PDB file of C-alpha atoms in Angstrom:
ATOM      1  CA  MET A 476       7.063  18.610 -18.707  1.00 47.00           C
ATOM      2  CA  THR A 477       8.214  20.568 -16.308  1.00 42.00           C
ATOM      3  CA  ARG A 478       9.968  18.454 -13.451  1.00 41.00           C
ATOM      4  CA  SER A 479       9.310  19.842  -9.104  1.00 41.00           C
ATOM      5  CA  THR A 480      12.693  20.765  -6.934  1.00 33.00           C
ATOM      6  CA  ALA A 481      12.282  17.391  -6.405  1.00 40.00           C
ATOM      7  CA  GLY A 482      13.447  16.057  -9.098  1.00 47.00           C
ATOM      8  CA  GLY A 483      10.178  13.736 -10.617  1.00 77.00           C
ATOM      9  CA  ALA A 484       6.926  15.070 -11.790  1.00 87.00           C
ATOM     10  CA  THR A 485       5.440  17.375  -9.470  1.00 90.00           C
ATOM     11  CA  PRO A 486       1.316  16.208  -8.239  1.00 88.00           C
ATOM     12  CA  ASP A 487      -0.027  18.421 -11.716  1.00 92.00           C
ATOM     13  CA  GLU A 488       2.012  17.023 -13.877  1.00 95.00           C
ATOM     14  CA  ILE A 489       0.897  13.149 -12.943  1.00 95.00           C
ATOM     15  CA  ASP A 490      -3.047  14.302 -12.624  1.00 95.00           C
ATOM     16  CA  ASP A 491      -2.767  15.622 -16.334  1.00 96.00           C
ATOM     17  CA  LEU A 492      -0.240  12.429 -17.025  1.00 96.00           C
ATOM     18  CA  ALA A 493      -3.113  10.080 -15.989  1.00 96.00           C
ATOM     19  CA  ARG A 494      -6.364  12.419 -17.160  1.00 96.00           C
ATOM     20  CA  ARG A 495      -4.274  12.156 -21.036  1.00 96.00           C
ATOM     21  CA  ALA A 496      -3.354   8.429 -20.377  1.00 96.00           C
ATOM     22  CA  GLN A 497      -7.769   8.166 -19.625  1.00 95.00           C
ATOM     23  CA  LEU A 498      -7.914   8.989 -23.395  1.00 94.00           C
ATOM     24  CA  GLY A 499      -5.715   5.906 -24.243  1.00 94.00           C
ATOM     25  CA  ASP A 500      -2.471   9.077 -25.154  1.00 95.00           C
ATOM     26  CA  ARG A 501      -0.289   5.408 -25.037  1.00 95.00           C
ATOM     27  CA  GLU A 502       2.937   8.008 -24.898  1.00 96.00           C
ATOM     28  CA  ALA A 503       1.217   9.760 -22.092  1.00 96.00           C
ATOM     29  CA  LEU A 504       0.611   6.705 -20.345  1.00 96.00           C
ATOM     30  CA  GLU A 505       4.399   5.024 -20.969  1.00 96.00           C
ATOM     31  CA  ASP A 506       5.756   9.321 -19.036  1.00 96.00           C
ATOM     32  CA  LEU A 507       3.176   8.451 -16.370  1.00 96.00           C
ATOM     33  CA  LEU A 508       4.077   5.009 -15.561  1.00 96.00           C
ATOM     34  CA  ALA A 509       8.318   6.040 -15.183  1.00 96.00           C
ATOM     35  CA  ALA A 510       7.134   9.412 -13.100  1.00 96.00           C
ATOM     36  CA  VAL A 511       5.188   7.313 -10.571  1.00 96.00           C
ATOM     37  CA  ARG A 512       8.077   4.299 -10.761  1.00 96.00           C
ATOM     38  CA  PRO A 513      10.176   5.376  -7.534  1.00 95.00           C
ATOM     39  CA  ARG A 514       6.565   5.828  -5.796  1.00 92.00           C
ATOM     40  CA  THR A 515       5.153   2.591  -6.463  1.00 94.00           C
ATOM     41  CA  LEU A 516       8.471   1.070  -5.243  1.00 94.00           C
ATOM     42  CA  ASN A 517       9.122   3.031  -1.793  1.00 90.00           C
ATOM     43  CA  VAL A 518       5.267   2.316  -1.319  1.00 88.00           C
ATOM     44  CA  CYS A 519       5.985  -1.614  -1.779  1.00 91.00           C
ATOM     45  CA  ARG A 520       9.744  -1.334   0.006  1.00 88.00           C
ATOM     46  CA  GLY A 521       7.382  -0.379   2.781  1.00 82.00           C
ATOM     47  CA  VAL A 522       5.696  -3.866   2.801  1.00 82.00           C
ATOM     48  CA  LEU A 523       7.636  -6.972   2.258  1.00 84.00           C
ATOM     49  CA  PRO A 524      11.340  -5.990   3.598  1.00 77.00           C
ATOM     50  CA  HIS A 525      12.835  -7.571   0.231  1.00 85.00           C
ATOM     51  CA  SER A 526      13.565  -5.879  -2.450  1.00 88.00           C
ATOM     52  CA  ALA A 527      13.647  -8.387  -4.924  1.00 90.00           C
ATOM     53  CA  ASP A 528      10.091  -9.361  -3.578  1.00 90.00           C
ATOM     54  CA  ALA A 529       8.862  -5.744  -3.576  1.00 91.00           C
ATOM     55  CA  GLU A 530      10.282  -5.466  -7.379  1.00 94.00           C
ATOM     56  CA  ASP A 531       7.751  -8.195  -8.388  1.00 93.00           C
ATOM     57  CA  ALA A 532       4.759  -5.809  -6.286  1.00 94.00           C
ATOM     58  CA  CYS A 533       6.088  -2.089  -8.158  1.00 96.00           C
ATOM     59  CA  GLN A 534       6.146  -4.209 -11.189  1.00 96.00           C
ATOM     60  CA  GLU A 535       2.568  -5.772 -10.305  1.00 95.00           C
ATOM     61  CA  ALA A 536       1.465  -2.462  -9.331  1.00 96.00           C
ATOM     62  CA  LEU A 537       2.720  -1.393 -12.812  1.00 97.00           C
ATOM     63  CA  VAL A 538       1.127  -2.972 -14.455  1.00 96.00           C
ATOM     64  CA  ASN A 539      -2.611  -2.776 -12.982  1.00 96.00           C
ATOM     65  CA  VAL A 540      -2.174   1.192 -13.029  1.00 96.00           C
ATOM     66  CA  ALA A 541      -2.403   0.737 -16.848  1.00 96.00           C
ATOM     67  CA  ARG A 542      -4.772  -1.867 -17.488  1.00 95.00           C
ATOM     68  CA  ARG A 543      -6.735   0.159 -14.633  1.00 94.00           C
ATOM     69  CA  ILE A 544      -6.805   3.542 -15.273  1.00 95.00           C
ATOM     70  CA  ASP A 545     -10.248   4.209 -16.144  1.00 92.00           C
ATOM     71  CA  SER A 546     -10.676   2.979 -12.525  1.00 91.00           C
ATOM     72  CA  TRP A 547      -9.098   6.283 -10.892  1.00 90.00           C
ATOM     73  CA  SER A 548     -11.723   8.964 -10.774  1.00 86.00           C
ATOM     74  CA  GLY A 549      -9.797  12.599 -11.088  1.00 84.00           C
ATOM     75  CA  HIS A 550     -11.656  13.652  -8.148  1.00 79.00           C
ATOM     76  CA  GLY A 551      -7.737  13.312  -5.520  1.00 80.00           C
ATOM     77  CA  ARG A 552      -4.576  13.207  -6.369  1.00 86.00           C
ATOM     78  CA  PHE A 553      -3.126  10.022  -8.814  1.00 93.00           C
ATOM     79  CA  THR A 554      -0.432   9.307  -6.275  1.00 90.00           C
ATOM     80  CA  THR A 555      -3.378   8.792  -3.390  1.00 85.00           C
ATOM     81  CA  TRP A 556      -4.664   6.290  -5.781  1.00 90.00           C
ATOM     82  CA  LEU A 557      -1.408   5.060  -7.052  1.00 92.00           C
ATOM     83  CA  HIS A 558      -0.422   4.515  -3.211  1.00 87.00           C
ATOM     84  CA  VAL A 559      -3.912   1.830  -3.103  1.00 85.00           C
ATOM     85  CA  VAL A 560      -2.418  -0.060  -5.387  1.00 92.00           C
ATOM     86  CA  ALA A 561       0.086  -0.665  -4.745  1.00 92.00           C
ATOM     87  CA  VAL A 562       0.364  -1.394  -0.925  1.00 87.00           C
ATOM     88  CA  ASN A 563      -2.698  -3.901  -2.560  1.00 87.00           C
ATOM     89  CA  ALA A 564      -0.216  -5.530  -5.652  1.00 92.00           C
ATOM     90  CA  ALA A 565       2.718  -5.391  -2.289  1.00 89.00           C
ATOM     91  CA  ARG A 566      -0.352  -7.147   0.008  1.00 85.00           C
ATOM     92  CA  SER A 567      -1.363  -9.439  -2.800  1.00 88.00           C
ATOM     93  CA  THR A 568       2.496 -10.317  -2.920  1.00 89.00           C
ATOM     94  CA  TYR A 569       3.459 -11.604   0.281  1.00 84.00           C
ATOM     95  CA  ARG A 570       0.158 -13.990   0.334  1.00 82.00           C
ATOM     96  CA  ARG A 571       1.486 -14.940  -3.353  1.00 86.00           C
ATOM     97  CA  LEU A 572       5.485 -15.397  -1.604  1.00 82.00           C
ATOM     98  CA  LYS A 573       3.970 -17.098   1.832  1.00 77.00           C
ATOM     99  CA  ASN A 574       1.762 -20.138  -0.369  1.00 77.00           C
ATOM    100  CA  GLN A 575       4.892 -20.674  -2.219  1.00 77.00           C
ATOM    101  CA  ALA A 576       7.393 -20.759   1.060  1.00 68.00           C
ATOM    102  CA  VAL A 577       8.111 -24.230   1.991  1.00 62.00           C
ATOM    103  CA  PRO A 578       8.815 -25.422   5.376  1.00 60.00           C
ATOM    104  CA  THR A 579      11.605 -26.340   7.053  1.00 56.00           C
ATOM    105  CA  ASP A 580      13.286 -28.469   9.748  1.00 52.00           C
ATOM    106  CA  VAL A 581      14.675 -25.360  11.941  1.00 53.00           C
ATOM    107  CA  GLY A 582      11.946 -25.856  14.058  1.00 54.00           C
ATOM    108  CA  PRO A 583       9.421 -22.464  15.376  1.00 54.00           C
ATOM    109  CA  LEU A 584      11.416 -18.875  14.747  1.00 52.00           C
ATOM    110  CA  GLU A 585      12.161 -16.012  17.136  1.00 56.00           C
ATOM    111  CA  ARG A 586       9.575 -13.437  17.018  1.00 52.00           C
ATOM    112  CA  PRO A 587      11.598  -9.904  17.672  1.00 50.00           C
ATOM    113  CA  ASP A 588      10.620  -8.559  20.753  1.00 51.00           C
ATOM    114  CA  PRO A 589       9.058  -5.608  20.490  1.00 47.00           C
ATOM    115  CA  ARG A 590       9.781  -2.930  23.001  1.00 46.00           C
ATOM    116  CA  THR A 591      13.951  -3.542  21.732  1.00 43.00           C
ATOM    117  CA  THR A 592      12.867  -4.429  17.885  1.00 41.00           C
ATOM    118  CA  SER A 593      11.128  -1.263  15.099  1.00 39.00           C
ATOM    119  CA  VAL A 594       8.551  -2.337  12.924  1.00 43.00           C
ATOM    120  CA  ILE A 595      10.730   0.217  10.536  1.00 39.00           C
ATOM    121  CA  ALA A 596      13.819   0.163  11.404  1.00 36.00           C
ATOM    122  CA  GLY A 597      13.655  -3.667  11.709  1.00 41.00           C
ATOM    123  CA  THR A 598      10.480  -6.722   9.606  1.00 48.00           C
ATOM    124  CA  ARG A 599       7.316  -5.606   8.371  1.00 56.00           C
ATOM    125  CA  LEU A 600       6.512  -9.111   9.275  1.00 57.00           C
ATOM    126  CA  ASP A 601       4.486  -9.297  12.104  1.00 67.00           C
ATOM    127  CA  LEU A 602       2.603  -6.059   9.804  1.00 69.00           C
ATOM    128  CA  LEU A 603       1.402  -8.473   6.832  1.00 70.00           C
ATOM    129  CA  GLU A 604       0.540 -11.633   9.046  1.00 74.00           C
ATOM    130  CA  ALA A 605      -1.659  -9.070  11.353  1.00 76.00           C
ATOM    131  CA  MET A 606      -2.377  -7.150   8.824  1.00 74.00           C
ATOM    132  CA  GLU A 607      -3.596 -10.988   6.882  1.00 76.00           C
ATOM    133  CA  SER A 608      -5.368 -12.327  10.256  1.00 81.00           C
ATOM    134  CA  LEU A 609      -7.616  -9.054  10.445  1.00 78.00           C
ATOM    135  CA  GLU A 610      -8.061  -8.883   6.725  1.00 79.00           C
ATOM    136  CA  GLN A 611     -10.268 -12.420   7.305  1.00 80.00           C
ATOM    137  CA  GLU A 612     -11.996 -12.104  10.445  1.00 85.00           C
ATOM    138  CA  HIS A 613     -12.771  -7.330   9.764  1.00 84.00           C
ATOM    139  CA  PRO A 614     -11.672  -6.273   5.916  1.00 80.00           C
ATOM    140  CA  GLN A 615     -12.767  -2.957   6.449  1.00 85.00           C
ATOM    141  CA  PHE A 616      -9.886  -1.460   8.713  1.00 85.00           C
ATOM    142  CA  VAL A 617      -7.322  -3.003   6.769  1.00 81.00           C
ATOM    143  CA  GLU A 618      -6.855  -0.673   3.804  1.00 83.00           C
ATOM    144  CA  PRO A 619      -8.337   2.863   6.358  1.00 86.00           C
ATOM    145  CA  LEU A 620      -5.810   1.270   9.136  1.00 83.00           C
ATOM    146  CA  LEU A 621      -2.861   0.702   6.059  1.00 78.00           C
ATOM    147  CA  LEU A 622      -2.617   3.850   4.695  1.00 80.00           C
ATOM    148  CA  ARG A 623      -3.578   6.429   8.154  1.00 83.00           C
ATOM    149  CA  ASP A 624      -0.339   3.697  10.176  1.00 78.00           C
ATOM    150  CA  VAL A 625       1.897   2.669   7.579  1.00 73.00           C
ATOM    151  CA  TYR A 626       2.255   5.008   4.770  1.00 71.00           C
ATOM    152  CA  GLY A 627       0.907   8.742   6.482  1.00 76.00           C
ATOM    153  CA  LEU A 628      -2.018   9.379   4.383  1.00 80.00           C
ATOM    154  CA  PRO A 629      -3.565  12.762   6.684  1.00 86.00           C
ATOM    155  CA  TYR A 630      -7.654  11.667   7.457  1.00 90.00           C
ATOM    156  CA  ASP A 631      -9.335  13.506   4.627  1.00 89.00           C
ATOM    157  CA  GLU A 632      -7.683  12.133   2.042  1.00 85.00           C
ATOM    158  CA  ILE A 633      -8.100   8.093   3.132  1.00 85.00           C
ATOM    159  CA  ALA A 634     -11.652   9.383   2.746  1.00 86.00           C
ATOM    160  CA  GLY A 635     -11.575  11.046  -0.247  1.00 83.00           C
ATOM    161  CA  LEU A 636     -10.590   7.373  -2.106  1.00 77.00           C
ATOM    162  CA  LEU A 637     -12.754   5.564  -0.107  1.00 80.00           C
ATOM    163  CA  ASP A 638     -15.111   7.504  -0.846  1.00 81.00           C
ATOM    164  CA  ALA A 639     -16.535   6.922   2.882  1.00 86.00           C
ATOM    165  CA  PRO A 640     -17.525   9.708   5.769  1.00 92.00           C
ATOM    166  CA  LEU A 641     -15.083  11.249   8.047  1.00 91.00           C
ATOM    167  CA  GLY A 642     -15.575   9.947  11.172  1.00 92.00           C
ATOM    168  CA  THR A 643     -16.414   6.604   9.320  1.00 92.00           C
ATOM    169  CA  VAL A 644     -12.513   6.219   8.347  1.00 90.00           C
ATOM    170  CA  LYS A 645     -11.790   7.446  12.184  1.00 92.00           C
ATOM    171  CA  ALA A 646     -13.380   4.954  13.700  1.00 92.00           C
ATOM    172  CA  GLN A 647     -11.954   2.006  11.491  1.00 90.00           C
ATOM    173  CA  VAL A 648      -8.133   3.415  11.981  1.00 89.00           C
ATOM    174  CA  HIS A 649      -8.794   3.542  15.475  1.00 89.00           C
ATOM    175  CA  HIS A 650     -11.115  -0.205  15.735  1.00 88.00           C
ATOM    176  CA  GLY A 651      -8.328  -1.518  13.291  1.00 86.00           C
ATOM    177  CA  ARG A 652      -6.056  -0.298  15.664  1.00 86.00           C
ATOM    178  CA  ARG A 653      -7.182  -1.794  18.743  1.00 87.00           C
ATOM    179  CA  LEU A 654      -7.703  -5.514  17.216  1.00 86.00           C
ATOM    180  CA  VAL A 655      -3.665  -5.525  15.433  1.00 81.00           C
ATOM    181  CA  ARG A 656      -2.439  -4.260  19.042  1.00 79.00           C
ATOM    182  CA  PRO A 657      -1.719  -7.138  20.509  1.00 80.00           C
ATOM    183  CA  MET A 658      -1.209  -9.413  17.292  1.00 75.00           C
ATOM    184  CA  LEU A 659       2.088  -7.367  17.028  1.00 71.00           C
ATOM    185  CA  ARG A 660       2.808  -7.299  21.492  1.00 67.00           C
ATOM    186  CA  GLY A 661       2.776 -11.379  20.006  1.00 63.00           C
ATOM    187  CA  ASP A 662      -1.095 -11.969  22.880  1.00 60.00           C
ATOM    188  CA  ALA A 663      -2.807 -13.537  20.495  1.00 53.00           C
TER     189      ALA A 663
END
């Protein structure tokens, strides 16, 4: 396999491995999982602030990739599809951990001041809570918003991935931002 300058498999090589894995090639599946693991872990780390939790989510995502490789349509890049699988695994891990959390008698925790705390440098917990709230009322906005604002995917890739018109994706991101903004400021 020819390596890209970054040391990993090129996007074309990853797509080729995914196609071969879909046809039942076990070795290709193993190579694919090894090639996408660092990217998957980075996506999970972008959602979950604790590295052990991100590792758990990454493992869940890779198991889902292996089990559901047939659901990748092959029309877009495999790595774009992988982003959605990884984001969903990270959110699933967050929900599971939140449900397992034991309340303490410490009292209310202080919310970080959004004017002085960077979401990137600080915690993603406020963002995860906002996404959980948004999903209950407006689930159609969550995935496009995460893919655009957290992972920086271009609108056209998101549209292809979600099989939705470009204008619809842009509108969903805009409305999702409008609904989440007050939650991140603490106004909600």
